Amino acid sequence: MSRKKNVPISVAFELTLGCNMRCMHCGSAAGNVRSNELTKKEWIELSRKLKDMGTQLVVFTGGEPLLRKDWFEIGQNVKDLGMDLSIISNGFIIDEKMISQFRKLDPYAVAISIDGANATTHDNIRQLNGSFNKCLEVLNSLTKNDLPTTVVTTIHKNNVNELPELRSMLLDRNIAWQIQLAVPIGRFPNELILSKDEFYSASMFISQSKNQYSKKRLPVMAAHSIGYNPKFIRNPMLLPLWKGCQAGISTIGIQSDGGILGCLSLPDDFVEDNIRNRDIKDIWNDSSMFGYNRKFTKDDLKGSCKDCKFGKSCKGGCLTVSYSTTGEKHCDPFCLHLIEKEMISA
């Protein structure tokens, strides 16, 4: 029987590592532009090849992707090729001209990062005064112009208690809300990561929010670092069933200098190759690439995941969380199934 073909359905473009903020949870420690970042011509050629490979969605991220002067032309090319486009921004430089450009691109989503329910918390995390108020202004402009809008909140000890207030702020505004876990990569200090009890409470909050409010009032989603086979709470994840990390299976990340990762949240240890060394198609189709997922077997599981009945399908949870918190692959300790087992046996 032939092996199922891997297709890079969703691809993240780190358009630049340059950023106007110095967020404490930034996994890529963004700020300064990488040396020799890809040109507009290279991004456009890359997009054409990805379309031929079956890519359906391109996500612009950074750094702050909108700092690139040619972001619109690159985005227009993505749309002209027939792929969906999402844009993730800190919101600070978005103005009416950009809003007009967003409308022309007809994006799948425009996501703005908000990490606190007030200016004190958000601005401290983002290390830029005035960023919270600017985000609120941008959200109003996006929704006023009928653009599909998402707020992304990255949770840790400094802001997790503000989730209820944030929910009230976003309710009934035609805004989707994605919540994700901060992990100790880049600038984020290990001491601010949630405890397992805090993580479980946050997961329960997400689940309860999904039960309490319709998708019309507030679509609440958890990124793939929150979930995994809970028994006592409704699964809070984006997808109803976790099928294992998709890095190198259906997703890929392109760094601004051409480096290839299965997922842009992974640290540089996981860079596979560079599109300036080899064609993206050759890298993707190379059987030696992304072996942590493509060649995964149950024997690769570590720690408490090793004997778990969900291990084969789960693959030990989010690879980024696993590696950043334990130094090992395939043993994510922030697993609802695992935490519930520990709670029962305590």
GROMACS .gro file of C-alpha atoms in nm:
model
  346
    1MET     CA    1   0.000   0.000   0.000
    2SER     CA    2   0.144   0.340  -0.094
    3ARG     CA    3   0.207   0.595   0.179
    4LYS     CA    4  -0.030   0.891   0.194
    5LYS     CA    5   0.128   1.193   0.026
    6ASN     CA    6   0.215   1.487   0.249
    7VAL     CA    7   0.082   1.820   0.122
    8PRO     CA    8   0.179   2.164   0.265
    9ILE     CA    9  -0.180   2.282   0.295
   10SER     CA   10  -0.100   2.570   0.530
   11VAL     CA   11   0.224   2.768   0.499
   12ALA     CA   12   0.348   3.046   0.727
   13PHE     CA   13   0.562   3.323   0.576
   14GLU     CA   14   0.784   3.503   0.823
   15LEU     CA   15   0.802   3.805   0.592
   16THR     CA   16   1.056   3.972   0.819
   17LEU     CA   17   1.202   3.924   1.165
   18GLY     CA   18   1.200   4.301   1.205
   19CYS     CA   19   0.953   4.425   1.464
   20ASN     CA   20   0.853   4.748   1.636
   21MET     CA   21   0.786   4.567   1.966
   22ARG     CA   22   0.988   4.350   2.203
   23CYS     CA   23   0.718   4.119   2.339
   24MET     CA   24   0.828   3.915   2.638
   25HIS     CA   25   0.672   3.594   2.502
   26CYS     CA   26   0.814   3.620   2.148
   27GLY     CA   27   0.953   3.278   2.056
   28SER     CA   28   1.167   3.415   1.775
   29ALA     CA   29   1.298   3.711   1.980
   30ALA     CA   30   1.192   3.935   1.692
   31GLY     CA   31   1.319   4.287   1.661
   32ASN     CA   32   1.609   4.311   1.421
   33VAL     CA   33   1.578   4.224   1.052
   34ARG     CA   34   1.759   3.903   0.954
   35SER     CA   35   2.057   3.953   0.730
   36ASN     CA   36   1.978   3.881   0.364
   37GLU     CA   37   1.601   3.841   0.394
   38LEU     CA   38   1.412   3.709   0.093
   39THR     CA   39   1.333   3.958  -0.182
   40LYS     CA   40   0.984   4.023  -0.318
   41LYS     CA   41   1.078   3.824  -0.628
   42GLU     CA   42   1.181   3.525  -0.416
   43TRP     CA   43   0.857   3.532  -0.213
   44ILE     CA   44   0.653   3.553  -0.533
   45GLU     CA   45   0.838   3.262  -0.695
   46LEU     CA   46   0.806   3.060  -0.375
   47SER     CA   47   0.430   3.125  -0.368
   48ARG     CA   48   0.394   2.995  -0.723
   49LYS     CA   49   0.575   2.673  -0.634
   50LEU     CA   50   0.369   2.624  -0.320
   51LYS     CA   51   0.048   2.664  -0.520
   52ASP     CA   52   0.171   2.387  -0.752
   53MET     CA   53   0.237   2.172  -0.443
   54GLY     CA   54  -0.123   2.205  -0.320
   55THR     CA   55  -0.098   2.488  -0.068
   56GLN     CA   56  -0.437   2.638   0.018
   57LEU     CA   57  -0.357   2.894   0.288
   58VAL     CA   58  -0.064   3.133   0.334
   59VAL     CA   59  -0.020   3.312   0.667
   60PHE     CA   60   0.183   3.633   0.689
   61THR     CA   61   0.365   3.663   1.019
   62GLY     CA   62   0.692   3.795   1.159
   63GLY     CA   63   0.828   3.987   1.338
   64GLU     CA   64   0.576   4.240   1.222
   65PRO     CA   65   0.498   4.147   0.858
   66LEU     CA   66   0.345   4.485   0.775
   67LEU     CA   67   0.683   4.654   0.826
   68ARG     CA   68   0.783   4.520   0.485
   69LYS     CA   69   0.716   4.784   0.221
   70ASP     CA   70   0.618   4.516  -0.032
   71TRP     CA   71   0.382   4.308   0.185
   72PHE     CA   72   0.079   4.406  -0.022
   73GLU     CA   73   0.236   4.301  -0.354
   74ILE     CA   74   0.340   3.967  -0.207
   75GLY     CA   75  -0.011   3.922  -0.066
   76GLN     CA   76  -0.174   4.018  -0.396
   77ASN     CA   77   0.033   3.752  -0.568
   78VAL     CA   78  -0.083   3.492  -0.316
   79LYS     CA   79  -0.445   3.583  -0.387
   80ASP     CA   80  -0.392   3.594  -0.765
   81LEU     CA   81  -0.265   3.236  -0.743
   82GLY     CA   82  -0.594   3.133  -0.582
   83MET     CA   83  -0.472   3.074  -0.226
   84ASP     CA   84  -0.630   3.210   0.091
   85LEU     CA   85  -0.434   3.466   0.291
   86SER     CA   86  -0.427   3.542   0.663
   87ILE     CA   87  -0.230   3.824   0.823
   88ILE     CA   88  -0.107   3.826   1.184
   89SER     CA   89  -0.005   4.168   1.315
   90ASN     CA   90   0.058   4.347   1.643
   91GLY     CA   91  -0.165   4.619   1.499
   92PHE     CA   92   0.047   4.920   1.585
   93ILE     CA   93   0.115   5.051   1.235
   94ILE     CA   94  -0.221   4.962   1.079
   95ASP     CA   95  -0.383   5.274   0.935
   96GLU     CA   96  -0.672   5.349   0.700
   97LYS     CA   97  -0.454   5.290   0.394
   98MET     CA   98  -0.374   4.939   0.518
   99ILE     CA   99  -0.739   4.877   0.598
  100SER     CA  100  -0.818   4.962   0.235
  101GLN     CA  101  -0.543   4.724   0.119
  102PHE     CA  102  -0.683   4.447   0.340
  103ARG     CA  103  -1.022   4.493   0.174
  104LYS     CA  104  -0.864   4.457  -0.170
  105LEU     CA  105  -0.694   4.133  -0.064
  106ASP     CA  106  -1.016   3.985   0.082
  107PRO     CA  107  -0.821   3.793   0.351
  108TYR     CA  108  -0.932   3.475   0.521
  109ALA     CA  109  -0.853   3.653   0.850
  110VAL     CA  110  -0.672   3.953   0.994
  111ALA     CA  111  -0.542   3.862   1.341
  112ILE     CA  112  -0.441   4.123   1.597
  113SER     CA  113  -0.248   4.025   1.911
  114ILE     CA  114  -0.397   4.143   2.240
  115ASP     CA  115  -0.240   4.006   2.558
  116GLY     CA  116  -0.420   4.186   2.836
  117ALA     CA  117  -0.758   4.332   2.926
  118ASN     CA  118  -0.606   4.674   2.997
  119ALA     CA  119  -0.323   4.899   2.884
  120THR     CA  120  -0.105   4.826   3.187
  121THR     CA  121  -0.087   4.452   3.124
  122HIS     CA  122  -0.081   4.456   2.745
  123ASP     CA  123   0.170   4.740   2.707
  124ASN     CA  124   0.402   4.583   2.964
  125ILE     CA  125   0.398   4.249   2.781
  126ARG     CA  126   0.443   4.418   2.443
  127GLN     CA  127   0.704   4.665   2.574
  128LEU     CA  128   0.543   4.956   2.390
  129ASN     CA  129   0.328   5.222   2.552
  130GLY     CA  130   0.008   5.300   2.367
  131SER     CA  131  -0.011   4.962   2.195
  132PHE     CA  132  -0.328   4.851   2.378
  133ASN     CA  133  -0.528   5.160   2.286
  134LYS     CA  134  -0.402   5.136   1.928
  135CYS     CA  135  -0.519   4.772   1.911
  136LEU     CA  136  -0.868   4.872   2.023
  137GLU     CA  137  -0.876   5.142   1.756
  138VAL     CA  138  -0.764   4.892   1.489
  139LEU     CA  139  -1.024   4.635   1.595
  140ASN     CA  140  -1.295   4.897   1.552
  141SER     CA  141  -1.167   4.980   1.203
  142LEU     CA  142  -1.144   4.617   1.096
  143THR     CA  143  -1.495   4.526   1.207
  144LYS     CA  144  -1.639   4.853   1.072
  145ASN     CA  145  -1.499   4.754   0.732
  146ASP     CA  146  -1.645   4.401   0.757
  147LEU     CA  147  -1.304   4.235   0.758
  148PRO     CA  148  -1.281   3.887   0.918
  149THR     CA  149  -1.112   3.973   1.246
  150THR     CA  150  -0.941   3.756   1.506
  151VAL     CA  151  -0.778   3.847   1.837
  152VAL     CA  152  -0.485   3.626   1.940
  153THR     CA  153  -0.402   3.607   2.311
  154THR     CA  154  -0.089   3.428   2.434
  155ILE     CA  155  -0.134   3.326   2.797
  156HIS     CA  156   0.114   3.303   3.084
  157LYS     CA  157   0.124   3.392   3.453
  158ASN     CA  158   0.112   3.767   3.389
  159ASN     CA  159  -0.221   3.769   3.206
  160VAL     CA  160  -0.411   3.441   3.250
  161ASN     CA  161  -0.636   3.590   3.520
  162GLU     CA  162  -0.760   3.855   3.275
  163LEU     CA  163  -0.926   3.606   3.039
  164PRO     CA  164  -1.280   3.669   3.172
  165GLU     CA  165  -1.241   4.046   3.131
  166LEU     CA  166  -1.098   4.000   2.781
  167ARG     CA  167  -1.394   3.780   2.689
  168SER     CA  168  -1.637   4.050   2.798
  169MET     CA  169  -1.445   4.303   2.590
  170LEU     CA  170  -1.470   4.090   2.272
  171LEU     CA  171  -1.823   3.955   2.310
  172ASP     CA  172  -2.080   4.045   2.041
  173ARG     CA  173  -1.830   4.236   1.826
  174ASN     CA  174  -1.802   3.996   1.532
  175ILE     CA  175  -1.450   3.901   1.644
  176ALA     CA  176  -1.305   3.551   1.678
  177TRP     CA  177  -1.074   3.481   1.972
  178GLN     CA  178  -0.777   3.245   1.966
  179ILE     CA  179  -0.598   3.159   2.290
  180GLN     CA  180  -0.255   2.996   2.290
  181LEU     CA  181   0.012   2.896   2.542
  182ALA     CA  182   0.337   3.089   2.587
  183VAL     CA  183   0.639   2.857   2.603
  184PRO     CA  184   1.003   2.919   2.703
  185ILE     CA  185   1.157   2.995   2.364
  186GLY     CA  186   1.319   3.320   2.253
  187ARG     CA  187   1.263   3.596   2.508
  188PHE     CA  188   1.005   3.417   2.722
  189PRO     CA  189   1.133   3.328   3.072
  190ASN     CA  190   1.060   2.980   3.202
  191GLU     CA  191   0.928   3.111   3.535
  192LEU     CA  192   0.627   3.274   3.365
  193ILE     CA  193   0.492   2.959   3.201
  194LEU     CA  194   0.163   2.842   3.348
  195SER     CA  195   0.156   2.573   3.612
  196LYS     CA  196  -0.042   2.263   3.521
  197ASP     CA  197  -0.323   2.377   3.751
  198GLU     CA  198  -0.333   2.718   3.583
  199PHE     CA  199  -0.324   2.554   3.242
  200TYR     CA  200  -0.612   2.323   3.327
  201SER     CA  201  -0.817   2.615   3.460
  202ALA     CA  202  -0.750   2.813   3.142
  203SER     CA  203  -0.853   2.513   2.931
  204MET     CA  204  -1.172   2.482   3.132
  205PHE     CA  205  -1.240   2.852   3.075
  206ILE     CA  206  -1.204   2.807   2.699
  207SER     CA  207  -1.431   2.504   2.702
  208GLN     CA  208  -1.695   2.678   2.912
  209SER     CA  209  -1.680   2.984   2.687
  210LYS     CA  210  -1.742   2.768   2.380
  211ASN     CA  211  -2.040   2.609   2.556
  212GLN     CA  212  -2.181   2.935   2.687
  213TYR     CA  213  -2.158   3.153   2.377
  214SER     CA  214  -2.259   3.077   2.020
  215LYS     CA  215  -2.008   3.112   1.739
  216LYS     CA  216  -2.203   3.417   1.626
  217ARG     CA  217  -2.149   3.593   1.959
  218LEU     CA  218  -1.786   3.488   2.015
  219PRO     CA  219  -1.602   3.208   1.835
  220VAL     CA  220  -1.346   3.091   2.094
  221MET     CA  221  -1.060   2.871   1.982
  222ALA     CA  222  -0.757   2.712   2.145
  223ALA     CA  223  -0.441   2.670   1.941
  224HIS     CA  224  -0.285   2.325   1.910
  225SER     CA  225  -0.084   2.365   2.228
  226ILE     CA  226  -0.404   2.340   2.433
  227GLY     CA  227  -0.601   2.016   2.439
  228TYR     CA  228  -0.540   1.642   2.394
  229ASN     CA  229  -0.807   1.390   2.489
  230PRO     CA  230  -0.965   1.532   2.806
  231LYS     CA  231  -1.230   1.328   2.982
  232PHE     CA  232  -1.389   1.576   3.219
  233ILE     CA  233  -1.405   1.891   3.008
  234ARG     CA  234  -1.506   1.951   2.649
  235ASN     CA  235  -1.202   1.960   2.422
  236PRO     CA  236  -1.113   2.330   2.385
  237MET     CA  237  -0.899   2.295   2.073
  238LEU     CA  238  -0.945   2.440   1.727
  239LEU     CA  239  -1.022   2.089   1.602
  240PRO     CA  240  -1.252   1.840   1.777
  241LEU     CA  241  -0.989   1.565   1.763
  242TRP     CA  242  -0.614   1.605   1.798
  243LYS     CA  243  -0.442   1.396   1.531
  244GLY     CA  244  -0.086   1.477   1.622
  245CYS     CA  245   0.153   1.758   1.531
  246GLN     CA  246   0.119   1.853   1.163
  247ALA     CA  247   0.463   2.011   1.121
  248GLY     CA  248   0.610   1.873   0.800
  249ILE     CA  249   0.289   1.679   0.734
  250SER     CA  250   0.039   1.944   0.627
  251THR     CA  251   0.213   2.262   0.746
  252ILE     CA  252   0.545   2.432   0.683
  253GLY     CA  253   0.711   2.756   0.791
  254ILE     CA  254   0.943   2.974   0.583
  255GLN     CA  255   1.180   3.201   0.773
  256SER     CA  256   1.251   3.544   0.627
  257ASP     CA  257   1.597   3.433   0.507
  258GLY     CA  258   1.460   3.115   0.345
  259GLY     CA  259   1.508   2.868   0.629
  260ILE     CA  260   1.256   2.581   0.633
  261LEU     CA  261   1.079   2.458   0.946
  262GLY     CA  262   0.787   2.223   0.984
  263CYS     CA  263   0.630   2.496   1.200
  264LEU     CA  264   0.755   2.849   1.264
  265SER     CA  265   0.699   2.808   1.638
  266LEU     CA  266   0.982   2.552   1.649
  267PRO     CA  267   1.330   2.674   1.750
  268ASP     CA  268   1.617   2.702   1.502
  269ASP     CA  269   1.737   2.354   1.602
  270PHE     CA  270   1.462   2.226   1.369
  271VAL     CA  271   1.561   2.417   1.055
  272GLU     CA  272   1.572   2.152   0.780
  273ASP     CA  273   1.724   2.340   0.486
  274ASN     CA  274   1.698   2.668   0.296
  275ILE     CA  275   1.515   2.751  -0.027
  276ARG     CA  276   1.830   2.925  -0.146
  277ASN     CA  277   2.013   2.594  -0.124
  278ARG     CA  278   1.746   2.371  -0.275
  279ASP     CA  279   1.411   2.405  -0.444
  280ILE     CA  280   1.118   2.401  -0.199
  281LYS     CA  281   0.967   2.103  -0.381
  282ASP     CA  282   1.287   1.903  -0.338
  283ILE     CA  283   1.307   1.989   0.032
  284TRP     CA  284   0.942   1.898   0.094
  285ASN     CA  285   0.963   1.571  -0.099
  286ASP     CA  286   1.294   1.463   0.058
  287SER     CA  287   1.217   1.159   0.271
  288SER     CA  288   1.486   1.257   0.522
  289MET     CA  289   1.312   1.585   0.608
  290PHE     CA  290   1.077   1.634   0.907
  291GLY     CA  291   1.159   1.288   1.037
  292TYR     CA  292   1.026   1.367   1.387
  293ASN     CA  293   0.672   1.348   1.244
  294ARG     CA  294   0.697   1.168   0.910
  295LYS     CA  295   0.885   0.874   1.060
  296PHE     CA  296   0.717   0.882   1.399
  297THR     CA  297   0.647   0.553   1.574
  298LYS     CA  298   0.509   0.483   1.921
  299ASP     CA  299   0.864   0.401   2.030
  300ASP     CA  300   0.951   0.771   1.992
  301LEU     CA  301   0.723   0.869   2.281
  302LYS     CA  302   0.896   0.985   2.598
  303GLY     CA  303   0.802   1.036   2.962
  304SER     CA  304   0.441   0.989   3.064
  305CYS     CA  305   0.337   0.973   2.697
  306LYS     CA  306   0.526   0.647   2.644
  307ASP     CA  307   0.254   0.424   2.790
  308CYS     CA  308  -0.046   0.640   2.702
  309LYS     CA  309  -0.329   0.476   2.510
  310PHE     CA  310  -0.355   0.788   2.294
  311GLY     CA  311   0.018   0.803   2.222
  312LYS     CA  312   0.014   0.663   1.872
  313SER     CA  313  -0.242   0.912   1.741
  314CYS     CA  314  -0.141   1.206   1.962
  315LYS     CA  315   0.237   1.178   1.895
  316GLY     CA  316   0.302   1.326   2.237
  317GLY     CA  317   0.122   1.655   2.176
  318CYS     CA  318   0.265   1.982   2.048
  319LEU     CA  319   0.627   1.936   1.943
  320THR     CA  320   0.718   2.296   2.029
  321VAL     CA  321   0.577   2.275   2.381
  322SER     CA  322   0.735   1.934   2.436
  323TYR     CA  323   1.082   2.037   2.323
  324SER     CA  324   1.085   2.379   2.489
  325THR     CA  325   0.966   2.254   2.829
  326THR     CA  326   1.138   1.913   2.854
  327GLY     CA  327   1.421   1.918   2.599
  328GLU     CA  328   1.266   1.607   2.442
  329LYS     CA  329   1.031   1.542   2.150
  330HIS     CA  330   0.691   1.374   2.186
  331CYS     CA  331   0.622   1.427   2.556
  332ASP     CA  332   0.423   1.748   2.598
  333PRO     CA  333   0.353   1.781   2.974
  334PHE     CA  334   0.066   2.025   2.908
  335CYS     CA  335  -0.176   1.748   2.816
  336LEU     CA  336  -0.528   1.752   2.958
  337HIS     CA  337  -0.547   1.372   2.961
  338LEU     CA  338  -0.221   1.351   3.157
  339ILE     CA  339  -0.316   1.629   3.398
  340GLU     CA  340  -0.652   1.465   3.469
  341LYS     CA  341  -0.479   1.135   3.543
  342GLU     CA  342  -0.245   1.311   3.786
  343MET     CA  343  -0.539   1.484   3.953
  344ILE     CA  344  -0.717   1.153   4.005
  345SER     CA  345  -0.412   0.977   4.148
  346ALA     CA  346  -0.317   1.267   4.378
   0.00000   0.00000   0.00000
